[in-house]
């Protein structure tokens, strides 16, 4: 099996491997203890070491490593379980690679070439893995999975692997099964069975770890408990799939703002390992090249690209999507470019020439599967390979090449005349060509540098992006080019080209509409850069209103969030109105995902990433401040506004330049640079307030000496006239950030984001749980541990219907912005299932009708949903005989019966009005206090207030009692007791009727307890009568006063909850 190349330092390694074959570039080795010397002492010791250290060499005792003569570093590139398997890899290397390596001049080039080939082979194996999979073997695994774990058949097994699960210091060899909604493990050795079933939505940590005992393992944290899985032959593949499934569950259940019905993995019944791989590959492709969400990676080709400015062929990959052809060099940083598909293939052997509007030609050589690529490009371009078809679709060419034409007209075709077609900076601060101010001269020098760059590297969507490009970005983008480059580097140019006229249609649709988002936008309009003249006039305010309103209409799940106004106002300064809209789309939906939602999950995730980077790069600060949560809170505005809210506008735009080129990596680097610059002052701080003051003073001291903005526009800081404070130029600060922390790779940041997202969302969920339990705990008698378990059962019941359904009502109704108590609610079906699992009288034959009555009773507001506070009906478990009987009595009252108070002092029926439901007006404080006082007064309910129960209802009550008593050890005694009580009550009712008839006045006055409202011949009983009669039956009293093992009921419900979902 080919492996992702990993360094192996052999100089200090133990003699654990024996060389079988070798040449100048590769070595085939066998693990000691396998093969010829397996029976010796050395073999026994190595085998024991592999077992103790859980080495993968126990599974794959053969390997191939790559070497170069001038290096002591070796690269592990392949492993095998048998000599035959590893020999096939060895022969392939000899035939296909070894002879080619002699043409390279340096060992680094050789290693780079080998690594690229091996990664290409791994990619090819991945694409054909589903075809090579043994379907019969997988079907057997599915049967084992269903038999072992008892999950519903709708639960889809994605894949499975052999591994070890560590319980303490003892490994349990078994199989890990990864399904759509669950992580499962099963082991059975020497009579010891280990079975684990954990939902992905309960996973809070998922990471690769290594220790002295475990060479390498996967750590899974579920509800605060760590689980370690190791001895996986394909550990990285397993980890990636686990991460994808956990992320899928988290996004689907807790992060609905980014999950919609059009999601490629929306249907949980259609998820496969192949589908996960394709989705992850498409996400990486779109993120790297900043392409629209509709683009999917169709084909990948290995090729050399002739780079004219270096006069060399660069090895890389051609990536083809529906509308773009992209190229990235092997390391990804040397150069990459994006070509909209209107190029014309040439018929050269093994070479492809792509012409961009006739101005420039790009030549790809040594293309693997050349004919297929050429055919694909012709098909997607709608050409047949002849020049006359090159301009067959001029409308498409023009919309894709937004910035190739320098004399672009100022009017946007097809849009309303009300839309601004000029950047606000051009309107309020037009460029003066005759201005000889030193700052303007410096600005012209920057413009000239970019013009030279365009001439050499290209301009627009076909421009080569190289290290030189980044250097120019760090120095600062000229004012006249800022909007164009923001559009290009953010990928917004592709979004706008793919949706011509979309912005105008949005404005027409939302014209005159009114919503909560519109009200919030109006409130914040005049708070957006109020010092700038553009936003002191109706021109800027109107443009800002239109862009924010259009985006709220486009994405109602996000709508409008604070900080969007600040960012958009800066975008409007340098970009046209429609361009500013697409820049906002790129930021909110692609570059800063989950930032602008109700819980700002994305910002919290990046704060966690920032903390990790502080621990890694600023160890001195970490040692001084063990709790880094302060930096998370103070940096929130940095991330949400890209430093615009803390830096002067003339400096902040330089930060935005870097952000659009490098993404969140640029913001993280700058944050580290800010803390590093203020390290000495921060180490002297005694509390958070002092640290905040230090950072605020620093931001006030940041200037941009090259900014051509008028003084009236530039931010006047409080320290402007304080000569004792040293000024810091933003360009120097950004340059320092790139020099010190430029080695932070975007790929590593994305990995850290994924790893921390699970933890952040589960932390938010834990906060929700703690708030709910704090409200509920004062009204019930369950222990804290029992309440915690009951809440998790309730929450899982909420999600059970979501596991296997695309359009589950529970999933659609879940809204994290609701009050804590109402975030998770159960409908009648969900409630009935859980109620029957937790009720102490499991043999009750009328369980369904009892559950329906309980739901009707607890759903006091009649919305068809019950929250956790309403659900916790602990009277069945911990209350007195009277309270339990009162609850059963209420269950049999007709739903239309109204009486003064139906709330018992168990607190489950009484619903708090502390929180105001979403979409309703806020409760008046005095009115709320009045309601709260009334609720407290009726907490102690008088049994005399209960209405009488009629004949039909009483018969239902007796049937319920018979069902409850069924199977009890005193069953016969209890049955006779109920019969005696029924007979006694009937005799009492007859006597009462005769006395009433003999003493009835001429004009009777009906009372709530009077049976005169009943039909002739009917009879009814009060709760007091039933209670008094049953108190005379010791067996009944003993039954209801008997202690109930709540922990056993919870364990039973936890074990059978998923089985009940069949």
Steps between C-alpha positions, in 0.01 A plus 500: 500500500637840404539739794505876523877571522614540861850573627698214660833586663710181490823631653385449859242231434519157663588208277136400468498466122699274267582616146386255233564707183646843433623738230608863490149631567290231671538237772270202559505388865353224714412534867711284730293223650325416174614247244829315543593618850150492646580217735810652658538714810530817291178419320324434830618830649406706195161330480438574867608862449260539209218360711571721800553813291210408273715545191342477154805293404319210664243525221736605218851359566643613161570851384674706229685817588633768267852636540742734327878458519560842655243479782452303821126559491295216353136501394264211566294463180349148504419208728371148452366206693694250286816483294294447186302820555802717574689351203231623262560855625876452471474379140278796408757744641779333304308512173343844524704730724857385568631562145343850495661622821852524355403809298453712813791706628421516872371264765222742589364487145515120504312480829242754383440304179466166682259647753285643222486162324410313816225749585366461149490121541319537831244729333446244223455222755244715677297552183484128428457381859124469470535289184753266661299455819369150545119546510441159653741570784340838562153345511623257765636795699161673476328189637748481789451871566119463518522187716758630747365848571125465449467829313214556256554362151479855369835571665756483218844351554761715325815294563675282758857430608690262723652677799574488871299682763695588813322447828750633749833338406344192342432492123181332379541379143179536301324691224395862480183566300439851370139566404312814403397592854705277731850394588491135605763255621476131580755262651465152643810327632520222758147563617553875540252698287542869430223685316489875443231705325540878498310753285721732298305798633638428849867499395682806635861417408647300213874504439807294421727451800817316593659409831760270649250219528308566179716562194211666319130492569172681450358666808123540519349699785130436570326679787832566673632143470800418279514192277811393311504291182829382354671229295316621191670406175347807333500734795490823301217378279303389805560832674389702197177301464426534873563874479269533199217307667533695825507831313199394293300423814602824671410715199173316438371509856650812657606733220197530277606838363756322279299184432219494249295258297735544202799376702673216310467280808153615602352149492659287775382184325720575198830562678787276391873509542529603137248783546695631800826494305346685207342762727828560685691522172255753358515710815881508491500583130256791539678633808846495342397672176221714656236376257118518526318238704348352184839391366604137547831339421439279196846384394865533608804469273868504584691736273785745453415865438741731319550798731621785279626729775728224635567330164446157654245221490322472835358166608145517629142395442227618268161502671193521280154597627179579317611852403868536591838353428740555788867423552699478821869423528597200703569693820203730436696814584730539200216594269135434425255639251130481409378491142131531408420242235513678169849390401584317178700175507780456251578168336858457615617165617471462875467879534214744543499869419232718658437841344350778713306745279787482252725701730697226673561129459562248776678178403449177697732209419538135602129484581393162628199380299539788256223396261246480778589849626484650150163336439368626832605859430346494151175365641480751784591792278248396240776492233601242241862604495468752216580873536167618359321365808721698735256793525185294469380623837620862539260571787663229709850625420421858591339411832790277599775748413389781724835669542675429170348808339648823629242733346204342672179697488360636822141385457390151605280358226161374606504658844297778650636851455480541878792263546834672551746413223801673653702426809425760766867587526497611135193715565615672817879494449566491124853423388692818411765422239672838549544466875873486577462437869764251630230257604342515156840443341544192718152389395594534132813296561282222641273524196801475272625193687164332447493595130840335458366196687197486270719520192717212621250276680174590329193684621152390595385144547792353304769666713777291653486527880852465638715604793564827317126568509494451877796736542311773318191437711703533823635836385144626450264512205455832313164668553409480131558123479364396836146415389622304196750294701256436783253359248769286338668354808177439692344313208206742497576570133403141422178524700396819324586362156299186569189696603450793260209723604453315829558804722250711308234229529563476873446872543172483312379205710580660835388852404247627754521185714507526877667260741691487825825502300394818320427669833843402635668623181328841528614525860866440412528697174620820663745310723706386199818707460315818612822704468523436125321753270364215285283385789396848601304530176203318355716353221706282731217424742266390220763277341577343838128443564452332162795265534411390854130461418576301185727264692245453779248408230747263332592320820214524751665243727767758575297808419691785656753489781691776668846565352367434149426872468858597586650252255259591220561872539874442441424281197284776350785748527713309252256286299189569299172420664441164330864407556468588869199269519695206355797578724264481797371165369857370470586608855184375672454173314848389405790681664349542849248215526262511798625841612181689436239280661315515828771324700806627302630143502764573237653783703506282813671222304767738372549631852574142609744471209657830608549362852676195358731719296578717805601189694717387212670826404481724810609263775622781724154655503343159559717440806403839642128467430383143544144599415493623141126558490572872540654508155196320361268768629716796405570364151135441411466841337829443315357199323144626451606830340845404361659758735288778345339581836832536686731649239472834319328458164814595305687213672215250512467486120855361480390217727200437276739480201688216667179331610359478149827348378584258783168460681472456877869406514587869453280604794649233726854604405427864570341413835815313603716792383294746708542290814869444430557874450337571837652200677700694760207722595260207520736308728491795741120509517332388823146461370295494181414871518866597479553267203201653318644848559839392360344361183271801449793739528693290250219506244471877541872530422473309169528729199528474124760750389438421133122543506383754236170555682427860602571590860131570554421137428782340694430388854608747767630286785513606862880464495557704183665787689676283758863494391595255775312222324693336218309482173474170315457492124243244384720385209785420738264318735358288219847430364614388844195275528586327172869469587443348843184298444483457124581130540147443633340303217140546392452122500605480865264783591212312333589183693503697824165654409344157449650366820380794709157532344382181674620630835353849454154377404493239778605772745205711386275196540636441851421861585145447379471186710633666815255788466206264450600281794544804723143608425357152546700381801314721748168335417594130503658251737731323259872504572729708279633185328149371436390833358802502272420152372133585453590811300727298271222245450257781422743664256579171328128428466471835326768391253392138453246598237764716331756222457325336205282778360580783262209725599446411865261747672720492810804599294310775320359640825834500682614859538811582710377859537198389704506510881695214652189307608344508155803405291419130533137388506317174435184443306239247613659200328848575636360573844303174512805290419717655769219520755434128470870421538525701823170430672541259793200284404639340189238225478212741460284375213356846433842666465417682177179657627674591827782669308253690282315624805825600670609695192165679482528590867859626483453692175326779680542760227362265236784545248539126449850503653636430847829643626729345761350688794154382406626147445673447834201346671675366807175441687500150357834432666570713804170647620251388759202272454264799486699676227525187288128432529421863419706474181315185389171670587582798277598276211141377475331838498363601162727746318223760472450509878618832638582555860676761700840338525635192336856548617630275770791587720725261313568789264485309175157619397564859593683673214733788564438822312847635565589466132312667221436278197669603178293731289280626786513837669689523827299445817443812705703484821208584731277251321768235530546561874124471545491168313798373697327582829183325389699194398667484839166528675352208313803276541337364819192361340192427707349164415157654552555705183510191282180432301297186551563197283200359314393144438698434179811665640482303824473172309812603307677576829418156641622333180825694530538384862442140397762537228747661737459221754539225240799278567560627852569245771186620682293509183197310635489705819520823301223390261270420793584836656399686184177299482417583863572868446285509185212330678531733801504812280192386310309440824610841631385663176156332521455613862610850405249514213211393722587763763532767231165414344321511836655837594508663152368863509270647235780706332821311527827682479762306306851485637813362346471191719131448444402206282180669388660594168526133411236305316242309702638162600865612478718523803832665583763505773726760647871440542457518878259207494732281291802591713321429829379162374839387372674610820302231677669234283851428640609302193427795269680744728803268520508469120507874438735578789746233389844644415574495129850440366535802275853410394382163369219667306747741343740218412211303347393801293855570385542139389171474314450853369640428156333159480168669563561709187470199267 
